[in-house]
């Protein structure tokens, strides 16, 4: 196990960080759906995609330590970034009705459950964006050290 971590370069450790940030974004999404009147329509899809992104980021981390930088590791990392970006898209499109009624009109301004669903939805989107960017930045670097 010690040799596994010796093979990894510093940017490889961004992959588990991205998986944890994606998990945090999913938890924030659960919190934004706490009120039954403001449950996001596609939240099940976003949860499935979040779990898939966590699995893919973890797989890319272990692949970079086991087989090094190669096509398989790059494809898994690319898939993880794309899946996390899809989480951003589907969360944004699922929360637009709450955004419209709280931010862009006075329909539900001042109503605490609607405002909580709105602001936690925005926090979830921002957290998914951060997870996507961390994973994308890690993809620009060498994840495993060259063997001598």
XYZ file of N, CA, C and O in Angstrom:
592
model
N 0.821 -1.193 0.000
C 0.000 0.000 0.000
C 0.862 1.252 0.000
O 0.495 2.250 -0.597
N 1.988 1.167 0.674
C 2.892 2.297 0.743
C 3.443 2.630 -0.644
O 3.608 3.797 -0.983
N 3.704 1.597 -1.436
C 4.213 1.808 -2.788
C 3.154 2.430 -3.696
O 3.473 3.155 -4.625
N 1.889 2.151 -3.413
C 0.798 2.740 -4.191
C 0.832 4.257 -4.072
O 0.744 4.976 -5.061
N 0.984 4.756 -2.853
C 0.981 6.196 -2.638
C 2.274 6.845 -3.120
O 2.282 8.038 -3.428
N 3.360 6.088 -3.190
C 4.610 6.628 -3.721
C 4.520 6.868 -5.223
O 5.217 7.711 -5.758
N 3.663 6.113 -5.905
C 3.507 6.257 -7.353
C 2.710 7.501 -7.731
O 2.770 7.947 -8.866
N 1.941 8.041 -6.803
C 1.042 9.149 -7.114
C 1.754 10.490 -7.003
O 2.555 10.716 -6.102
N 1.431 11.392 -7.911
C 1.922 12.759 -7.807
C 0.901 13.589 -7.029
O -0.215 13.136 -6.741
N 1.262 14.795 -6.707
C 0.405 15.640 -5.862
C -0.960 15.920 -6.504
O -1.982 15.850 -5.814
N -1.065 16.224 -7.810
C -2.398 16.459 -8.388
C -3.346 15.260 -8.317
O -4.558 15.429 -8.387
N -2.821 14.058 -8.158
C -3.692 12.885 -8.053
C -4.553 12.953 -6.803
O -5.666 12.415 -6.771
N -4.068 13.628 -5.784
C -4.839 13.740 -4.545
C -6.009 14.708 -4.668
O -6.828 14.811 -3.763
N -6.099 15.411 -5.790
C -7.271 16.250 -6.038
C -8.503 15.411 -6.380
O -9.638 15.866 -6.202
N -8.289 14.199 -6.868
C -9.416 13.352 -7.267
C -10.281 12.924 -6.079
O -11.510 13.042 -6.152
N -9.700 12.444 -4.972
C -10.562 12.150 -3.817
C -11.200 13.406 -3.236
O -12.327 13.352 -2.735
N -10.502 14.535 -3.344
C -11.086 15.794 -2.879
C -12.321 16.122 -3.702
O -13.364 16.531 -3.167
N -12.222 15.933 -5.008
C -13.366 16.178 -5.881
C -14.524 15.239 -5.570
O -15.693 15.642 -5.614
N -14.221 13.991 -5.235
C -15.274 13.043 -4.855
C -15.965 13.482 -3.572
O -17.197 13.416 -3.467
N -15.202 13.970 -2.608
C -15.788 14.425 -1.337
C -16.620 15.682 -1.559
O -17.716 15.817 -0.997
N -16.141 16.595 -2.394
C -16.903 17.814 -2.685
C -18.204 17.465 -3.403
O -19.253 18.075 -3.139
N -18.174 16.477 -4.273
C -19.394 16.016 -4.939
C -20.375 15.416 -3.931
O -21.596 15.616 -4.034
N -19.850 14.692 -2.957
C -20.703 14.146 -1.892
C -21.338 15.261 -1.074
O -22.530 15.209 -0.740
N -20.563 16.297 -0.762
C -21.089 17.440 -0.018
C -22.186 18.139 -0.820
O -23.223 18.530 -0.261
N -21.983 18.275 -2.125
C -23.003 18.896 -2.978
C -24.291 18.085 -2.972
O -25.396 18.649 -2.951
N -24.161 16.760 -2.959
C -25.353 15.904 -2.916
C -26.080 16.071 -1.577
O -27.312 16.105 -1.537
N -25.345 16.200 -0.491
C -25.965 16.410 0.825
C -26.686 17.754 0.865
O -27.802 17.859 1.394
N -26.083 18.779 0.278
C -26.736 20.085 0.215
C -28.002 20.000 -0.630
O -29.023 20.631 -0.305
N -27.955 19.212 -1.705
C -29.153 19.020 -2.531
C -30.264 18.351 -1.731
O -31.432 18.737 -1.837
N -29.912 17.349 -0.900
C -30.911 16.729 -0.026
C -31.531 17.770 0.906
O -32.738 17.761 1.136
N -30.704 18.648 1.454
C -31.201 19.679 2.369
C -32.120 20.657 1.649
O -33.086 21.149 2.238
N -31.834 20.944 0.376
C -32.697 21.868 -0.360
C -34.042 21.245 -0.708
O -35.001 21.948 -1.001
N -34.119 19.917 -0.670
C -35.373 19.214 -0.946
C -36.116 18.832 0.327
O -36.997 17.971 0.297
N -35.768 19.441 1.444
C -36.357 19.051 2.726
C -37.855 19.329 2.789
O -38.600 18.546 3.365
N -38.291 20.428 2.217
C -39.718 20.747 2.216
C -40.396 19.999 1.071
O -39.971 20.099 -0.079
N -41.468 19.241 1.354
C -42.116 18.460 0.292
C -42.707 19.306 -0.831
O -42.902 18.814 -1.940
N -42.975 20.580 -0.575
C -43.525 21.449 -1.614
C -42.464 21.931 -2.591
O -42.802 22.465 -3.649
N -41.196 21.796 -2.227
C -40.113 22.317 -3.062
C -39.095 21.250 -3.431
O -37.913 21.515 -3.561
N -39.566 20.030 -3.590
C -38.683 18.945 -4.012
C -38.389 19.115 -5.499
O -39.295 19.335 -6.304
N -37.125 19.010 -5.854
C -36.707 19.147 -7.236
C -37.203 17.943 -8.038
O -37.125 16.807 -7.570
N -37.666 18.191 -9.246
C -38.259 17.143 -10.068
C -37.251 16.044 -10.415
O -37.537 14.870 -10.287
N -36.047 16.392 -10.825
C -35.067 15.398 -11.247
C -34.028 15.072 -10.202
O -32.889 14.732 -10.539
N -34.400 15.148 -8.938
C -33.399 14.953 -7.887
C -32.873 13.517 -7.839
O -31.707 13.299 -7.500
N -33.678 12.549 -8.206
C -33.215 11.169 -8.217
C -32.104 10.976 -9.250
O -31.093 10.309 -8.970
N -32.259 11.576 -10.409
C -31.232 11.498 -11.441
C -29.936 12.152 -10.973
O -28.845 11.625 -11.195
N -30.046 13.293 -10.308
C -28.853 13.986 -9.820
C -28.151 13.160 -8.751
O -26.923 13.100 -8.710
N -28.905 12.490 -7.898
C -28.296 11.642 -6.872
C -27.566 10.466 -7.524
O -26.435 10.126 -7.138
N -28.184 9.852 -8.515
C -27.527 8.742 -9.219
C -26.253 9.223 -9.906
O -25.198 8.570 -9.837
N -26.314 10.385 -10.555
C -25.128 10.935 -11.211
C -24.058 11.317 -10.191
O -22.857 11.161 -10.467
N -24.464 11.792 -9.031
C -23.493 12.134 -7.988
C -22.764 10.898 -7.487
O -21.535 10.917 -7.324
N -23.502 9.845 -7.240
C -22.874 8.594 -6.795
C -21.943 8.069 -7.889
O -20.821 7.605 -7.598
N -22.369 8.167 -9.139
C -21.530 7.733 -10.250
C -20.258 8.578 -10.339
O -19.167 8.049 -10.569
N -20.365 9.878 -10.128
C -19.169 10.725 -10.183
C -18.215 10.403 -9.040
O -16.992 10.400 -9.230
N -18.751 10.112 -7.864
C -17.896 9.738 -6.737
C -17.152 8.437 -7.061
O -15.946 8.318 -6.819
N -17.859 7.473 -7.631
C -17.235 6.205 -8.008
C -16.169 6.422 -9.082
O -15.067 5.864 -9.008
N -16.470 7.262 -10.075
C -15.520 7.493 -11.160
C -14.279 8.251 -10.694
O -13.157 7.945 -11.120
N -14.449 9.256 -9.836
C -13.286 9.974 -9.304
C -12.413 9.041 -8.468
O -11.184 9.073 -8.556
N -13.045 8.191 -7.677
C -12.292 7.226 -6.869
C -11.588 6.211 -7.764
O -10.425 5.855 -7.525
N -12.263 5.761 -8.802
C -11.649 4.811 -9.735
C -10.466 5.439 -10.462
O -9.428 4.790 -10.647
N -10.598 6.699 -10.862
C -9.482 7.379 -11.531
C -8.294 7.521 -10.595
O -7.134 7.389 -11.009
N -8.572 7.771 -9.321
C -7.499 7.870 -8.325
C -6.750 6.542 -8.211
O -5.519 6.503 -8.270
N -7.489 5.447 -8.061
C -6.846 4.143 -7.908
C -6.194 3.666 -9.207
O -5.149 3.023 -9.180
N -6.789 3.984 -10.338
C -6.174 3.614 -11.613
C -4.862 4.359 -11.839
O -3.910 3.799 -12.381
N -4.813 5.617 -11.422
C -3.569 6.366 -11.597
C -2.456 5.799 -10.730
O -1.286 5.879 -11.095
N -2.800 5.201 -9.597
C -1.798 4.564 -8.761
C -1.434 3.172 -9.215
O -0.301 2.725 -9.030
N -2.375 2.457 -9.810
C -2.129 1.074 -10.230
C -1.495 0.980 -11.617
O -0.490 0.317 -11.797
N -2.133 1.612 -12.601
C -1.635 1.474 -13.977
C -0.990 2.746 -14.501
O -0.474 2.756 -15.616
N -1.034 3.821 -13.740
C -0.410 5.068 -14.161
C -1.300 5.865 -15.100
O -2.470 5.577 -15.297
N -0.685 6.889 -15.679
C -1.405 7.728 -16.636
C -1.493 6.998 -17.964
O -0.502 6.593 -18.538
N -2.666 6.822 -18.406
C -2.890 6.144 -19.677
C -4.269 6.496 -20.192
O -4.973 7.333 -19.629
N -4.640 5.844 -21.248
C -5.938 6.141 -21.851
C -7.097 5.777 -20.928
O -8.075 6.512 -20.835
N -6.976 4.655 -20.260
C -8.080 4.210 -19.394
C -8.288 5.193 -18.251
O -9.419 5.593 -17.968
N -7.206 5.616 -17.616
C -7.306 6.583 -16.523
C -7.869 7.905 -17.025
O -8.723 8.512 -16.369
N -7.421 8.335 -18.186
C -7.908 9.598 -18.750
C -9.393 9.517 -19.104
O -10.145 10.470 -18.862
N -9.826 8.390 -19.635
C -11.239 8.233 -19.996
C -12.113 8.215 -18.745
O -13.181 8.839 -18.715
N -11.662 7.535 -17.707
C -12.434 7.491 -16.457
C -12.504 8.874 -15.835
O -13.570 9.302 -15.364
N -11.386 9.604 -15.850
C -11.389 10.961 -15.296
C -12.277 11.892 -16.119
O -13.032 12.695 -15.556
N -12.215 11.779 -17.431
C -13.082 12.590 -18.291
C -14.553 12.277 -18.037
O -15.386 13.191 -17.960
N -14.875 11.005 -17.884
C -16.258 10.614 -17.592
C -16.706 11.186 -16.248
O -17.850 11.645 -16.120
N -15.818 11.198 -15.259
C -16.167 11.743 -13.947
C -16.457 13.237 -14.039
O -17.428 13.726 -13.446
N -15.645 13.953 -14.794
C -15.856 15.396 -14.949
C -17.162 15.671 -15.701
O -17.939 16.557 -15.326
N -17.432 14.902 -16.733
C -18.666 15.097 -17.510
C -19.891 14.778 -16.661
O -20.888 15.514 -16.690
N -19.837 13.707 -15.895
C -20.977 13.337 -15.049
C -21.221 14.400 -13.981
O -22.373 14.762 -13.697
N -20.158 14.954 -13.418
C -20.329 16.007 -12.415
C -20.868 17.282 -13.058
O -21.689 17.981 -12.460
N -20.445 17.578 -14.276
C -21.002 18.726 -14.992
C -22.482 18.517 -15.302
O -23.274 19.470 -15.273
N -22.873 17.283 -15.571
C -24.294 16.988 -15.770
C -25.091 17.212 -14.478
O -26.259 17.609 -14.533
N -24.467 16.953 -13.351
C -25.123 17.252 -12.065
C -25.417 18.746 -11.953
O -26.481 19.141 -11.477
N -24.470 19.574 -12.394
C -24.680 21.030 -12.392
C -25.874 21.373 -13.270
O -26.777 22.118 -12.862
N -25.899 20.831 -14.471
C -26.967 21.135 -15.417
C -28.335 20.718 -14.898
O -29.289 21.513 -14.915
N -28.447 19.473 -14.441
C -29.751 18.984 -14.005
C -30.216 19.644 -12.704
O -31.418 19.827 -12.507
N -29.292 19.996 -11.832
C -29.689 20.715 -10.617
C -30.180 22.110 -10.974
O -31.188 22.572 -10.443
N -29.474 22.767 -11.874
C -29.904 24.108 -12.282
C -31.262 24.065 -12.967
O -32.151 24.862 -12.658
N -31.441 23.128 -13.890
C -32.718 23.069 -14.602
C -33.856 22.624 -13.689
O -35.010 23.007 -13.902
N -33.566 21.842 -12.663
C -34.609 21.403 -11.746
C -35.023 22.454 -10.734
O -36.126 22.410 -10.189
N -34.142 23.403 -10.479
C -34.425 24.434 -9.475
C -34.862 25.763 -10.077
O -35.064 26.725 -9.341
N -35.028 25.841 -11.394
C -35.350 27.123 -12.019
C -36.685 27.689 -11.563
O -36.826 28.913 -11.454
N -37.654 26.836 -11.291
C -38.952 27.351 -10.827
C -38.821 28.031 -9.461
O -39.412 29.084 -9.220
N -38.010 27.458 -8.581
C -37.803 28.070 -7.261
C -36.984 29.342 -7.410
O -37.265 30.348 -6.749
N -35.971 29.336 -8.290
C -35.178 30.534 -8.511
C -36.053 31.668 -9.028
O -35.940 32.809 -8.592
N -36.948 31.331 -9.957
C -37.815 32.347 -10.534
C -38.783 32.938 -9.533
O -39.028 34.140 -9.530
N -39.341 32.112 -8.664
C -40.332 32.622 -7.719
C -39.708 33.331 -6.522
O -40.363 34.151 -5.891
N -38.461 33.052 -6.202
C -37.835 33.693 -5.050
C -36.948 34.863 -5.462
O -37.039 35.955 -4.901
N -36.095 34.660 -6.460
C -35.119 35.690 -6.814
C -35.686 36.710 -7.799
O -35.517 37.908 -7.622
N -36.357 36.232 -8.838
C -36.736 37.104 -9.933
C -38.162 37.644 -9.857
O -38.579 38.376 -10.741
N -38.916 37.285 -8.843
C -40.247 37.849 -8.651
C -40.510 37.931 -7.152
O -39.755 37.410 -6.350
N -41.588 38.566 -6.808
C -41.924 38.716 -5.391
C -42.962 37.685 -4.950
O -43.580 37.848 -3.906
N -43.152 36.631 -5.725
C -44.180 35.649 -5.410
C -43.944 34.984 -4.058
O -44.855 34.888 -3.238
N -42.742 34.487 -3.834
C -42.473 33.760 -2.598
C -41.318 34.370 -1.820
O -40.701 33.705 -0.998
N -41.020 35.605 -2.079
C -39.974 36.297 -1.342
C -40.442 36.488 0.097
O -41.553 36.926 0.354
N -39.615 36.102 1.033
C -39.973 36.205 2.441
C -40.590 34.940 3.009
O -40.849 34.862 4.205
N -40.846 33.953 2.179
C -41.399 32.683 2.641
C -40.222 31.749 2.919
O -39.536 31.301 1.984
N -39.944 31.428 4.182
C -38.711 30.707 4.540
C -38.492 29.363 3.839
O -37.363 29.098 3.404
N -39.493 28.491 3.684
C -39.207 27.225 2.982
C -38.780 27.429 1.521
O -37.888 26.740 1.034
N -39.397 28.387 0.845
C -39.028 28.651 -0.544
C -37.639 29.262 -0.628
O -36.839 28.881 -1.496
N -37.344 30.176 0.259
C -36.017 30.792 0.244
C -34.931 29.779 0.594
O -33.849 29.790 0.005
N -35.207 28.892 1.542
C -34.230 27.870 1.899
C -33.988 26.931 0.713
O -32.845 26.592 0.401
N -35.047 26.530 0.029
C -34.889 25.658 -1.139
C -34.106 26.363 -2.241
O -33.270 25.741 -2.908
N -34.335 27.652 -2.397
C -33.640 28.424 -3.427
C -32.158 28.566 -3.110
O -31.298 28.231 -3.930
N -31.849 29.047 -1.934
C -30.447 29.328 -1.604
C -29.628 28.054 -1.416
O -28.449 28.018 -1.771
N -30.234 27.011 -0.893
C -29.516 25.740 -0.801
C -29.334 25.112 -2.185
O -28.335 24.430 -2.436
N -30.276 25.341 -3.082
C -30.113 24.892 -4.457
C -28.937 25.580 -5.139
O -28.146 24.948 -5.837
N -28.815 26.887 -4.903
C -27.680 27.626 -5.457
C -26.374 27.125 -4.840
O -25.371 26.945 -5.543
N -26.375 26.872 -3.541
C -25.175 26.351 -2.883
C -24.792 24.988 -3.438
O -23.606 24.689 -3.629
N -25.787 24.164 -3.720
C -25.519 22.854 -4.301
C -24.912 22.987 -5.691
O -23.948 22.283 -6.026
N -25.446 23.879 -6.498
C -24.917 24.099 -7.847
C -23.473 24.583 -7.783
O -22.602 24.085 -8.503
N -23.200 25.540 -6.908
C -21.840 26.069 -6.777
C -20.880 24.972 -6.311
O -19.750 24.862 -6.805
N -21.325 24.116 -5.404
C -20.477 23.037 -4.913
C -20.214 22.011 -6.012
O -19.098 21.505 -6.136
N -21.215 21.716 -6.826
C -20.987 20.827 -7.968
C -20.007 21.444 -8.966
O -19.180 20.743 -9.550
N -20.099 22.767 -9.176
C -19.160 23.442 -10.073
C -17.735 23.330 -9.530
O -16.788 23.070 -10.279
N -17.579 23.506 -8.220
C -16.255 23.380 -7.612
C -15.712 21.960 -7.793
O -14.540 21.762 -8.141
N -16.551 20.952 -7.587
C -16.121 19.562 -7.776
C -15.716 19.314 -9.225
O -14.718 18.625 -9.485
N -16.467 19.870 -10.162
C -16.140 19.718 -11.577
C -14.806 20.373 -11.901
O -13.969 19.786 -12.597
N -14.603 21.580 -11.399
C -13.356 22.292 -11.683
C -12.143 21.609 -11.060
O -11.079 21.549 -11.676
N -12.290 21.099 -9.853
C -11.172 20.391 -9.217
C -10.788 19.173 -10.042
O -9.608 18.912 -10.295
N -11.773 18.404 -10.480
C -11.493 17.232 -11.298
C -10.892 17.599 -12.647
O -9.984 16.926 -13.139
N -11.386 18.677 -13.252
C -10.858 19.108 -14.549
C -9.422 19.605 -14.418
O -8.579 19.317 -15.275
N -9.131 20.326 -13.359
C -7.768 20.820 -13.145
C -6.814 19.651 -12.930
O -5.690 19.643 -13.449
N -7.244 18.651 -12.195
C -6.392 17.471 -11.973
C -6.081 16.761 -13.280
O -5.005 16.183 -13.437
N -6.996 16.813 -14.224
C -6.783 16.156 -15.503
C -5.701 16.783 -16.362
O -5.200 16.159 -17.293
N -5.315 18.022 -16.063
C -4.279 18.690 -16.841
C -2.864 18.346 -16.370
O -1.898 18.772 -16.980
N -2.754 17.627 -15.281
C -1.449 17.293 -14.717
C -1.196 15.790 -14.798
O -2.110 14.998 -14.978
N 0.047 15.428 -14.614
C 0.426 14.035 -14.541
C 0.018 13.498 -13.179
O 0.375 14.069 -12.150
N -0.737 12.420 -13.163
C -1.262 11.891 -11.903
C -0.339 10.880 -11.247
O -0.425 10.648 -10.048
N 0.517 10.260 -12.015
C 1.446 9.290 -11.435
C 2.878 9.698 -11.771
O 3.148 10.267 -12.817
N 3.764 9.361 -10.856
C 5.176 9.676 -11.057
C 5.756 8.689 -12.059
O 5.348 7.532 -12.138
N 6.714 9.134 -12.797
C 7.378 8.269 -13.763
C 8.250 7.264 -13.013
O 8.945 7.605 -12.084
N 8.205 6.008 -13.391
C 9.056 5.002 -12.774
C 10.440 5.036 -13.424
O 10.562 5.176 -14.637
N 11.448 4.902 -12.596
C 12.820 5.019 -13.091
C 13.415 3.678 -13.396
O 13.165 2.685 -12.885
